[in-house]
Short mmCIF file of N, CA and C in Angstrom, two decimals:
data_model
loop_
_atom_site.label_atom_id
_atom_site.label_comp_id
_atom_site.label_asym_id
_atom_site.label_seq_id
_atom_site.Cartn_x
_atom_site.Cartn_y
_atom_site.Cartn_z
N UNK A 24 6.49 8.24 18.65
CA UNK A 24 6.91 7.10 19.44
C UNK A 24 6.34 7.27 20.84
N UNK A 25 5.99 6.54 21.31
CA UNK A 25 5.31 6.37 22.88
C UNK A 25 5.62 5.15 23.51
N UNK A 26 5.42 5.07 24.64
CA UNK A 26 5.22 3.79 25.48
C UNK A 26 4.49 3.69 26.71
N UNK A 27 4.24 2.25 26.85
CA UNK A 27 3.59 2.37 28.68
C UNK A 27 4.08 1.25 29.03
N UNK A 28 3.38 1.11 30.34
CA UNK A 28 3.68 -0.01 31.10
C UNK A 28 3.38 -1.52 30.68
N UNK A 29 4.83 -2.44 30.43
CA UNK A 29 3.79 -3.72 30.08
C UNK A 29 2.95 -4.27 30.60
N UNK A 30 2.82 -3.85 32.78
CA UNK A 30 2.02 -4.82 33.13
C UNK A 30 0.69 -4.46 32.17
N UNK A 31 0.16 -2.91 31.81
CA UNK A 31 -1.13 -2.91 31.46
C UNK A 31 -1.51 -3.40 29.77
N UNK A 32 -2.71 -3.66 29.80
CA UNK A 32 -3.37 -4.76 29.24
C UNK A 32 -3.06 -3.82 27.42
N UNK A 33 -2.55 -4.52 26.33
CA UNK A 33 -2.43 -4.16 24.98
C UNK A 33 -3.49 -2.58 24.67
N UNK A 34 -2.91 -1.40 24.05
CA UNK A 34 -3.86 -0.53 23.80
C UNK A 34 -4.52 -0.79 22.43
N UNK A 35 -6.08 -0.66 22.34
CA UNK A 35 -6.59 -0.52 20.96
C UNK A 35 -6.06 0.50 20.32
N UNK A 36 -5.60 -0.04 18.64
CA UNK A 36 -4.59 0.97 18.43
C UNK A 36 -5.78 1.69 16.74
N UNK A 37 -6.00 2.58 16.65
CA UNK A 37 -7.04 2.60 15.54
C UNK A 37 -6.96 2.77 13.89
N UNK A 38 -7.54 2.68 13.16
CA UNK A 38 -7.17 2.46 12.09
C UNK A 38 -7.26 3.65 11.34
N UNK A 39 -6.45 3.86 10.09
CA UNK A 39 -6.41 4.99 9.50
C UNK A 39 -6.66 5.05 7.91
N UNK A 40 -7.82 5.58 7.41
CA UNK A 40 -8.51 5.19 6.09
C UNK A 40 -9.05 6.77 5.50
N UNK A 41 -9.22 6.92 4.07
CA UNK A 41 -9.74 7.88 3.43
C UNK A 41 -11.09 8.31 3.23
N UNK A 42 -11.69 9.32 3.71
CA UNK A 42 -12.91 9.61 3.66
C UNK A 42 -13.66 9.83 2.14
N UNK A 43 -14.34 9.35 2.01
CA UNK A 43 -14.67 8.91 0.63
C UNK A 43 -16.72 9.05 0.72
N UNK A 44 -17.12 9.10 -0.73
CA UNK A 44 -18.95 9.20 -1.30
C UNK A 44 -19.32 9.99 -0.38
N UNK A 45 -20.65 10.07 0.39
CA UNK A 45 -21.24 10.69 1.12
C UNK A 45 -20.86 11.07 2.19
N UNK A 46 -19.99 10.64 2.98
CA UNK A 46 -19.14 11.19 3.92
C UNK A 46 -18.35 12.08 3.54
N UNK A 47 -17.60 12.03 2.62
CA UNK A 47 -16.71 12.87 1.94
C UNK A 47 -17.42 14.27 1.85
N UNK A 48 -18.63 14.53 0.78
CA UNK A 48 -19.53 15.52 0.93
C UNK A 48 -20.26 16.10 1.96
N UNK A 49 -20.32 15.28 3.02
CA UNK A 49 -20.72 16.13 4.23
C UNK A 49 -19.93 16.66 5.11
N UNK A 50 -18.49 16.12 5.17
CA UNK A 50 -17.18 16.97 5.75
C UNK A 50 -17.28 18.15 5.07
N UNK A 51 -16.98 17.93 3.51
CA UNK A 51 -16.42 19.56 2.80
C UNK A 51 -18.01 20.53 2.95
N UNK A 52 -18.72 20.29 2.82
CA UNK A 52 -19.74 20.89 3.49
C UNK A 52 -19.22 21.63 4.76
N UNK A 53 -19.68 20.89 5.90
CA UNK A 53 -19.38 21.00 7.13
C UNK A 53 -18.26 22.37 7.39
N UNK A 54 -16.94 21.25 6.46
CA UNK A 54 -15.77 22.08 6.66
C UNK A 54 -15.76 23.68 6.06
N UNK A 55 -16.30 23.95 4.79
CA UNK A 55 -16.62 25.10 3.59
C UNK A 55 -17.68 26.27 4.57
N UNK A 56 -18.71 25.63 5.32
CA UNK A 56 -19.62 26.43 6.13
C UNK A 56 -19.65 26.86 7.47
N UNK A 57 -17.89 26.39 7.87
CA UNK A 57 -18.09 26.91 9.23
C UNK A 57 -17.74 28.38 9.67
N UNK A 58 -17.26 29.17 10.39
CA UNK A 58 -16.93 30.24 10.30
C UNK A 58 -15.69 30.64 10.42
N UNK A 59 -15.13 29.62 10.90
CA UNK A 59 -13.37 29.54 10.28
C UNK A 59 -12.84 29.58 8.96
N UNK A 60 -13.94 28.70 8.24
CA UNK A 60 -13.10 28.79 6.52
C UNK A 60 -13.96 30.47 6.31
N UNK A 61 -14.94 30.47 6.56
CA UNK A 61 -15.30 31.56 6.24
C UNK A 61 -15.17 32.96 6.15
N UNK A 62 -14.37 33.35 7.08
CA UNK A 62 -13.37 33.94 7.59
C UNK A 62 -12.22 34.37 6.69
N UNK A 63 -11.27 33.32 6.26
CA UNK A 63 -10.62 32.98 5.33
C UNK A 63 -10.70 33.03 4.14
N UNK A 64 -12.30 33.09 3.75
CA UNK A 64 -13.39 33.07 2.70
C UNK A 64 -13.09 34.82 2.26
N UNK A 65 -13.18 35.15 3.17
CA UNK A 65 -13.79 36.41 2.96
C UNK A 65 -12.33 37.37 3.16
N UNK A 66 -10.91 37.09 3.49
CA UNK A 66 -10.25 37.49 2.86
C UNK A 66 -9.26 37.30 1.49
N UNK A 67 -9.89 36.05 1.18
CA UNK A 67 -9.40 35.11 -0.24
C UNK A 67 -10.27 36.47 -0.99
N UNK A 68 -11.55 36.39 -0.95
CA UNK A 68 -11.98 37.32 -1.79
C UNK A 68 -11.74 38.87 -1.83
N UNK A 69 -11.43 39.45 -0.70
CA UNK A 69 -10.82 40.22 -0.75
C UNK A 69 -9.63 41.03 -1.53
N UNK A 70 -8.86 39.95 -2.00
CA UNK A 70 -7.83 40.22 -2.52
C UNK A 70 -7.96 39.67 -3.89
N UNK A 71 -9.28 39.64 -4.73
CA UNK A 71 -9.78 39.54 -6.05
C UNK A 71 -9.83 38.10 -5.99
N UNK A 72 -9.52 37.33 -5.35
CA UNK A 72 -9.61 35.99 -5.67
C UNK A 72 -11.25 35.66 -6.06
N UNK A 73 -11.62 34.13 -6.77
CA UNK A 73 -12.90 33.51 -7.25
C UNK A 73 -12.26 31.95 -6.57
N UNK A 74 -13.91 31.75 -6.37
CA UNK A 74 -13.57 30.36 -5.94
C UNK A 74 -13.44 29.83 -4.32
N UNK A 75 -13.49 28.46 -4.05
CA UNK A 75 -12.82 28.08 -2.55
C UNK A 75 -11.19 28.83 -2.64
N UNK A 76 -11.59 29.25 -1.36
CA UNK A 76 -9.77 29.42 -0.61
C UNK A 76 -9.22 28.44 -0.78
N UNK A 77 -9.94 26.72 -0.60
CA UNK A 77 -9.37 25.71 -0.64
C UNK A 77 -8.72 25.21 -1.49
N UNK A 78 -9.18 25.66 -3.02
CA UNK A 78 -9.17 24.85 -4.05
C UNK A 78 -7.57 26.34 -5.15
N UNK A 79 -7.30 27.27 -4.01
CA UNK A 79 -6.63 28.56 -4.72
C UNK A 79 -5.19 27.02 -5.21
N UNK A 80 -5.23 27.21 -6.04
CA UNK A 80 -3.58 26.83 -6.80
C UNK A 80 -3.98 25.38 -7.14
N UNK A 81 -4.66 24.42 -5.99
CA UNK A 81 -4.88 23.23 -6.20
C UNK A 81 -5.43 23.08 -5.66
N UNK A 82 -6.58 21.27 -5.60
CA UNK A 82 -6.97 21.03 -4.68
C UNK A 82 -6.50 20.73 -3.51
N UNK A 83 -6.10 21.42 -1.83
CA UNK A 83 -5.65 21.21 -1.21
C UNK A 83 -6.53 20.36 -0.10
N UNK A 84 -7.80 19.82 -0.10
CA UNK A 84 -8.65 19.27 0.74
C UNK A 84 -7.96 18.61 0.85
N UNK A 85 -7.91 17.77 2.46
CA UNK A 85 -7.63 16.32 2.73
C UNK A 85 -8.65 15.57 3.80
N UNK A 86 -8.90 14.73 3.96
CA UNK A 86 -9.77 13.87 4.79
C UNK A 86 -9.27 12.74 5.43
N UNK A 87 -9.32 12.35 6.79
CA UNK A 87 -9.00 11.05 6.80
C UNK A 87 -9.97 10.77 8.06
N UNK A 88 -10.18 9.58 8.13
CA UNK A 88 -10.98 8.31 9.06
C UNK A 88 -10.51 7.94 10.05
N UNK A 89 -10.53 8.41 11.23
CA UNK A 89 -9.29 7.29 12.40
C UNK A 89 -10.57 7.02 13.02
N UNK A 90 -10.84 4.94 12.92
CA UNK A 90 -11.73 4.13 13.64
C UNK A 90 -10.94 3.55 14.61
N UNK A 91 -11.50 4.18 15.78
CA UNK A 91 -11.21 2.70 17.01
C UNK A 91 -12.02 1.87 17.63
N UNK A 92 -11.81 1.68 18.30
CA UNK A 92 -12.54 0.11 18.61
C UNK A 92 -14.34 0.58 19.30
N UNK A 93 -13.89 2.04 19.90
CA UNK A 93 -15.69 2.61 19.82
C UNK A 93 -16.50 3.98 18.92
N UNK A 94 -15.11 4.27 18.33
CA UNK A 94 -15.47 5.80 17.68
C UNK A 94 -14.74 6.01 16.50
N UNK A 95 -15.32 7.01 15.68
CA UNK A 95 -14.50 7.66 14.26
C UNK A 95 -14.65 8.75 14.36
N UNK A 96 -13.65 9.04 13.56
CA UNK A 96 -13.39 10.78 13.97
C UNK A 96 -12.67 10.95 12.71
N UNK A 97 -13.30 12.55 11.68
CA UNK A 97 -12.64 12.54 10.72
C UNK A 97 -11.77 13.62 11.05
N UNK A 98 -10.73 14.28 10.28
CA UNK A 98 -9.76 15.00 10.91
C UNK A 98 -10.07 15.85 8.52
N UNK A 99 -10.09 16.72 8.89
CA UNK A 99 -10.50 17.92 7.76
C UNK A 99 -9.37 18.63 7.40
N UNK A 100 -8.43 18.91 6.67
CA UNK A 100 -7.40 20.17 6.60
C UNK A 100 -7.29 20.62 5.20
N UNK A 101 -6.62 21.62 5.10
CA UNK A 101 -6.60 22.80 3.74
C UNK A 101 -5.46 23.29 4.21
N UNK A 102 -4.58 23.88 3.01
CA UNK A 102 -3.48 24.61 2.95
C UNK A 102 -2.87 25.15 1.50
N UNK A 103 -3.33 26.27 1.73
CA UNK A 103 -2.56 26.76 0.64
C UNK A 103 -1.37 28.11 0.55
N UNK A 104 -1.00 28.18 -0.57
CA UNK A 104 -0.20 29.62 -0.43
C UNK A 104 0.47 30.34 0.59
N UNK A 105 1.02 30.82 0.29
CA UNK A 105 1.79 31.51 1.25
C UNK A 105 3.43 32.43 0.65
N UNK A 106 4.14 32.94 1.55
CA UNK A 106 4.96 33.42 0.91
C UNK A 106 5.21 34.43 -0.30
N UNK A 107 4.78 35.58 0.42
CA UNK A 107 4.63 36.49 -0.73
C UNK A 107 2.98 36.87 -1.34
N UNK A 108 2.31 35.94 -0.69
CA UNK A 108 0.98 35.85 -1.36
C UNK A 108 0.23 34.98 -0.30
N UNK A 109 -1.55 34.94 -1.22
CA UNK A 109 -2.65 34.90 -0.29
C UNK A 109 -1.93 33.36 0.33
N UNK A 110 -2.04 33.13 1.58
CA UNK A 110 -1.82 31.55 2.11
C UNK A 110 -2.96 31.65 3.37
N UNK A 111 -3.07 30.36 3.49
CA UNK A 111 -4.23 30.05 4.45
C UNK A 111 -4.03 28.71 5.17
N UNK A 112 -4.08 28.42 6.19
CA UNK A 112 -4.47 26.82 6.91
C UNK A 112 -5.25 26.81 7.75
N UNK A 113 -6.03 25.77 7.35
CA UNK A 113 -6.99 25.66 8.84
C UNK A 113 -7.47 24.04 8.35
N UNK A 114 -7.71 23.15 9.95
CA UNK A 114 -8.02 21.97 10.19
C UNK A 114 -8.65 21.87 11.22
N UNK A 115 -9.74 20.90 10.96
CA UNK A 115 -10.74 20.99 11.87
C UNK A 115 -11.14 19.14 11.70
N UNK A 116 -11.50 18.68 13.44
CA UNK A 116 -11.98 17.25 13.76
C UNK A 116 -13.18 17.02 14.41
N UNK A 117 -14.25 16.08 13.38
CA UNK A 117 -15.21 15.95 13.71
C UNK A 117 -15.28 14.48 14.44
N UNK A 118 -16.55 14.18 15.07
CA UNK A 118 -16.82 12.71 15.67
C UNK A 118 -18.15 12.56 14.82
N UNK A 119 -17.55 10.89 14.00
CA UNK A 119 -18.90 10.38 13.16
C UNK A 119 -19.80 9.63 13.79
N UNK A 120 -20.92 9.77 13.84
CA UNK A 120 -21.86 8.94 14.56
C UNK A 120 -22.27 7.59 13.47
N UNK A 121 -22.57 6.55 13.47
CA UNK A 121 -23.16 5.65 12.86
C UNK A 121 -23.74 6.08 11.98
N UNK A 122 -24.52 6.85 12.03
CA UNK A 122 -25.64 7.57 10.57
C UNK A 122 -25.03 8.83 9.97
N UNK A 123 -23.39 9.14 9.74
CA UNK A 123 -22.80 10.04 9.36
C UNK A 123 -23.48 11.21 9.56
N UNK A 124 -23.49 11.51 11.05
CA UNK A 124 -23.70 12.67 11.50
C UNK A 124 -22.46 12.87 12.12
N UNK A 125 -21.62 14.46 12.02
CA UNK A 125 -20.83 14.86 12.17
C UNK A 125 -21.12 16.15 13.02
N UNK A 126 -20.51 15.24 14.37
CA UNK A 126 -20.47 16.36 15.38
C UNK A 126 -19.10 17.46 15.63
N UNK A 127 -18.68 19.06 15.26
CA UNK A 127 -17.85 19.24 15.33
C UNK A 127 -16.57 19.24 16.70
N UNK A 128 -15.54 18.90 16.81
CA UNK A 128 -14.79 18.60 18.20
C UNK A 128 -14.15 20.11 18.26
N UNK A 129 -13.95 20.70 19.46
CA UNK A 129 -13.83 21.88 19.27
C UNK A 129 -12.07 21.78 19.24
N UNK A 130 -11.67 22.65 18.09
CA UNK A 130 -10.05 22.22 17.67
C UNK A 130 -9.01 23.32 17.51
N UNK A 131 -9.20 24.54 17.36
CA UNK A 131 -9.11 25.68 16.94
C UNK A 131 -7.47 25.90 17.21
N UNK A 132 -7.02 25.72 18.69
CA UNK A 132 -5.84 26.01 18.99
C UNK A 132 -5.18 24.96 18.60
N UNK A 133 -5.12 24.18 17.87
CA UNK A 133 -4.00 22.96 17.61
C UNK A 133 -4.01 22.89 16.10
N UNK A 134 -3.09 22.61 15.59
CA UNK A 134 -2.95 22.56 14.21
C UNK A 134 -3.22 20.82 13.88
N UNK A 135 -3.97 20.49 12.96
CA UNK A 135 -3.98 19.32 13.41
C UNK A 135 -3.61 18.74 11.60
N UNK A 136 -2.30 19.08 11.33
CA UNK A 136 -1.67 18.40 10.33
C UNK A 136 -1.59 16.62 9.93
N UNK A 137 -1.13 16.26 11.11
CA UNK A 137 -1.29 14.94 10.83
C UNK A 137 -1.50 14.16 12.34
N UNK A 138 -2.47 12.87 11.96
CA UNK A 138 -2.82 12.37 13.20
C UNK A 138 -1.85 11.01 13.38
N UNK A 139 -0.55 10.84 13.81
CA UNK A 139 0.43 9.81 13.82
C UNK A 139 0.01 8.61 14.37
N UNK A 140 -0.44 8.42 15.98
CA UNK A 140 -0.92 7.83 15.98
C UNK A 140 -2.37 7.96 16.59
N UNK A 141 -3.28 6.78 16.64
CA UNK A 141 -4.70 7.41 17.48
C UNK A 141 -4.94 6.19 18.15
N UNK A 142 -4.93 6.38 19.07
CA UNK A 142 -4.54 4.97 20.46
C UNK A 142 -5.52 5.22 21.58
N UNK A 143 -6.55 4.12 21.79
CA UNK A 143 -7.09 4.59 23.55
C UNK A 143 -6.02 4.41 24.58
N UNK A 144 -5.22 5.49 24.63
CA UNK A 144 -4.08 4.91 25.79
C UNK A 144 -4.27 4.25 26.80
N UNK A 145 -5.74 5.21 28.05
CA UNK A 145 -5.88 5.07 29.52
C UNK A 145 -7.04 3.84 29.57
N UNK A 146 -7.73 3.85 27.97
CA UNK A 146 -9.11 2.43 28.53
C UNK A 146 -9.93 3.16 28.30
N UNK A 147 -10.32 4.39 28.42
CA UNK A 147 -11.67 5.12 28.53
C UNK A 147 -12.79 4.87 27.63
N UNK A 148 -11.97 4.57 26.14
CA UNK A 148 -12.77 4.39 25.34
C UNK A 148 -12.87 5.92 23.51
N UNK A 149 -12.49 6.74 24.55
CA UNK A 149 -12.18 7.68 23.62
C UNK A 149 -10.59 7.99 23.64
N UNK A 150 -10.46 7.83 22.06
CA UNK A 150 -9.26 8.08 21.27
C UNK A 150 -8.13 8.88 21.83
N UNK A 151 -7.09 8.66 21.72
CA UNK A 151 -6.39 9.84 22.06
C UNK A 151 -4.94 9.94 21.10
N UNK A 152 -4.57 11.05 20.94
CA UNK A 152 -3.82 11.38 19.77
C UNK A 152 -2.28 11.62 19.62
N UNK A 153 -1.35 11.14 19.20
CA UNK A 153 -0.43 11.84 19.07
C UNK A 153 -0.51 12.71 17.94
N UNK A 154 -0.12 13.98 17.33
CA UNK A 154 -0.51 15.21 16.38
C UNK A 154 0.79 15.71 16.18
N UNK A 155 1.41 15.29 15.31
CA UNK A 155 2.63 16.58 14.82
C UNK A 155 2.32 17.59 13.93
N UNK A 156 3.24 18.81 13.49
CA UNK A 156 2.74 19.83 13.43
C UNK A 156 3.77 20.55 12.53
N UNK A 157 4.38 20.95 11.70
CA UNK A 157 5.05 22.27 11.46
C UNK A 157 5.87 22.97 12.33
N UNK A 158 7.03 22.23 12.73
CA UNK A 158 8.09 22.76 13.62
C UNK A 158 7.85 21.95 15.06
N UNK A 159 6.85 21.36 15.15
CA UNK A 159 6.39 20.93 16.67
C UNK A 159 5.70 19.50 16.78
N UNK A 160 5.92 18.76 17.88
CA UNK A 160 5.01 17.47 18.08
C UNK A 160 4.22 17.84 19.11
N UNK A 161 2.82 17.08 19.21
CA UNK A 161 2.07 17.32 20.19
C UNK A 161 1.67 16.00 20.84
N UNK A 162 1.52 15.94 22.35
CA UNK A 162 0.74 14.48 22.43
C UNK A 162 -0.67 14.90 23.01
N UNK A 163 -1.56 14.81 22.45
CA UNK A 163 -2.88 15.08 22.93
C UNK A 163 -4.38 14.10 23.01
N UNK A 164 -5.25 14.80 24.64
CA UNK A 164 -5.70 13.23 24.00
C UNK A 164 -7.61 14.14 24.24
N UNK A 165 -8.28 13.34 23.63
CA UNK A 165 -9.59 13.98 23.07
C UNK A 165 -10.45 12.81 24.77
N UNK A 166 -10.98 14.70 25.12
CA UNK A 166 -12.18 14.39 26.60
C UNK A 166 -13.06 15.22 26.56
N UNK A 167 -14.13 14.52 26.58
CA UNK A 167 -15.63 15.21 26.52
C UNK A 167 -15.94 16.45 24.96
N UNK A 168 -15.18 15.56 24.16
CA UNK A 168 -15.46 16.31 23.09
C UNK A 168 -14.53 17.83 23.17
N UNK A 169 -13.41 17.96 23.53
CA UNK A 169 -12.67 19.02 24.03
C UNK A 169 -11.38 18.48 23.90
N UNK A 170 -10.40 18.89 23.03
CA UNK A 170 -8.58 18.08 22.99
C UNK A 170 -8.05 18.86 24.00
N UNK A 171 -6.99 18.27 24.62
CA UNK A 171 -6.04 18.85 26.05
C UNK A 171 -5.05 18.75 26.12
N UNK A 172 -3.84 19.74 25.95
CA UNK A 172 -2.76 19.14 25.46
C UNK A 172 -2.35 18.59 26.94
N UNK A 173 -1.39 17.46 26.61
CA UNK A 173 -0.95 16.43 27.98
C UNK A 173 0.45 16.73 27.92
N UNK A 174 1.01 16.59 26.59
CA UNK A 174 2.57 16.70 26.59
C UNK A 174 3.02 17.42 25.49
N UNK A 175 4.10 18.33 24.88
CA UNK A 175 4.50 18.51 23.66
C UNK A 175 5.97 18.11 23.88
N UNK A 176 6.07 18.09 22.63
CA UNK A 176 7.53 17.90 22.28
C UNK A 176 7.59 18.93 21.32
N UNK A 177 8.79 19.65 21.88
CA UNK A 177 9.06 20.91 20.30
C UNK A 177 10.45 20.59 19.86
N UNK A 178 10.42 20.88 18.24
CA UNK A 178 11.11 20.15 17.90
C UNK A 178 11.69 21.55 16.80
N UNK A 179 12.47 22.28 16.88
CA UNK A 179 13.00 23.43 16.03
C UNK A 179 13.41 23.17 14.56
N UNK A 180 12.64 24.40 13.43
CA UNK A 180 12.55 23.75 12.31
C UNK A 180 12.44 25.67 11.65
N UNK A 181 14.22 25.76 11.09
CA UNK A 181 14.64 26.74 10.69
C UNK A 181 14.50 26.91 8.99
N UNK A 182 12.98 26.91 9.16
CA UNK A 182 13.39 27.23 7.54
C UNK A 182 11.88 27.70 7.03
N UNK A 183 11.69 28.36 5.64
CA UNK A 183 10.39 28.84 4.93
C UNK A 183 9.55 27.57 4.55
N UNK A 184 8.18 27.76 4.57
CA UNK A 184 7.35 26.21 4.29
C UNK A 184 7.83 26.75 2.79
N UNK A 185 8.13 27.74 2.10
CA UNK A 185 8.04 27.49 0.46
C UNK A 185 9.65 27.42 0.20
#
């Protein structure tokens, strides 16, 4: 939930859609070869596992599209296991260019579970995010290719994800 001022002028509010065909394949790419999953990669195998980390129990890929009125940005996440055994998360947000080139946004410290809403709040033109999280809300907004957190809200959440 958010708000602003009515005098200022309606915010573009952006749309939220499934990454799908050739886009689809150049995220899990992208996402499979960076050195974060890789990382992850390499203690999945460690512990006898075969296969994506991603794909351990199920397919856990997700993808989604947030278009606004000048930019898209896909938002990448994985999650698996845990509790007693191998578990892993990691999410990562790219910016799509017109010719599905995917530039990575640097994301590392934020969990970026779900993107609630994606609003140009100030006008600038680039997106900015509200992000909740696994025990926590975040309000954050994306500058110069760099997220910043502006506000959180923490929100206490006493219990095992399993």
């Amino acid at each position: 939930i958010w708000a602003r001022d009515s005098s200022l002028p309606a915010p573009a509010i952006a749309r939220h859609t499934k990454a799908s065909g050739a886009l689809r394949k150049l995220a899990k790419k992208a996402f499979r070869t960076s050195s974060d999953y890789q990382a992850i990669q390499k203690d999945f195998r460690k512990e006898g596992k075969k296969g994506p980390w991603d794909q351990f129990e199920f397919d856990s890929l997700q993808m989604n599209l947030v278009t606004g009125s000048s930019e898209t940005l896909l938002r990448i996440s994985a999650a698996v296991g845990g509790c007693g055994y191998f578990g892993a998360e990691l999410s990562q947000l790219y910016r799509v260019s017109k010719d599905n080139t995917l530039t990575r946004i640097a994301s590392e410290e934020y969990e970026l579970d779900s993107i609630d809403t994606a609003v140009d709040f100030d006008g600038d033109g680039d997106l900015d995010f509200v992000v909740s999280g696994e025990g926590w809300d975040y309000a954050l907004v994306k500058q110069d290719s760099q997220l910043r957190e502006l506000m959180r809200n923490p929100v206490s959440v006493y219990m095992c994800r399993c």
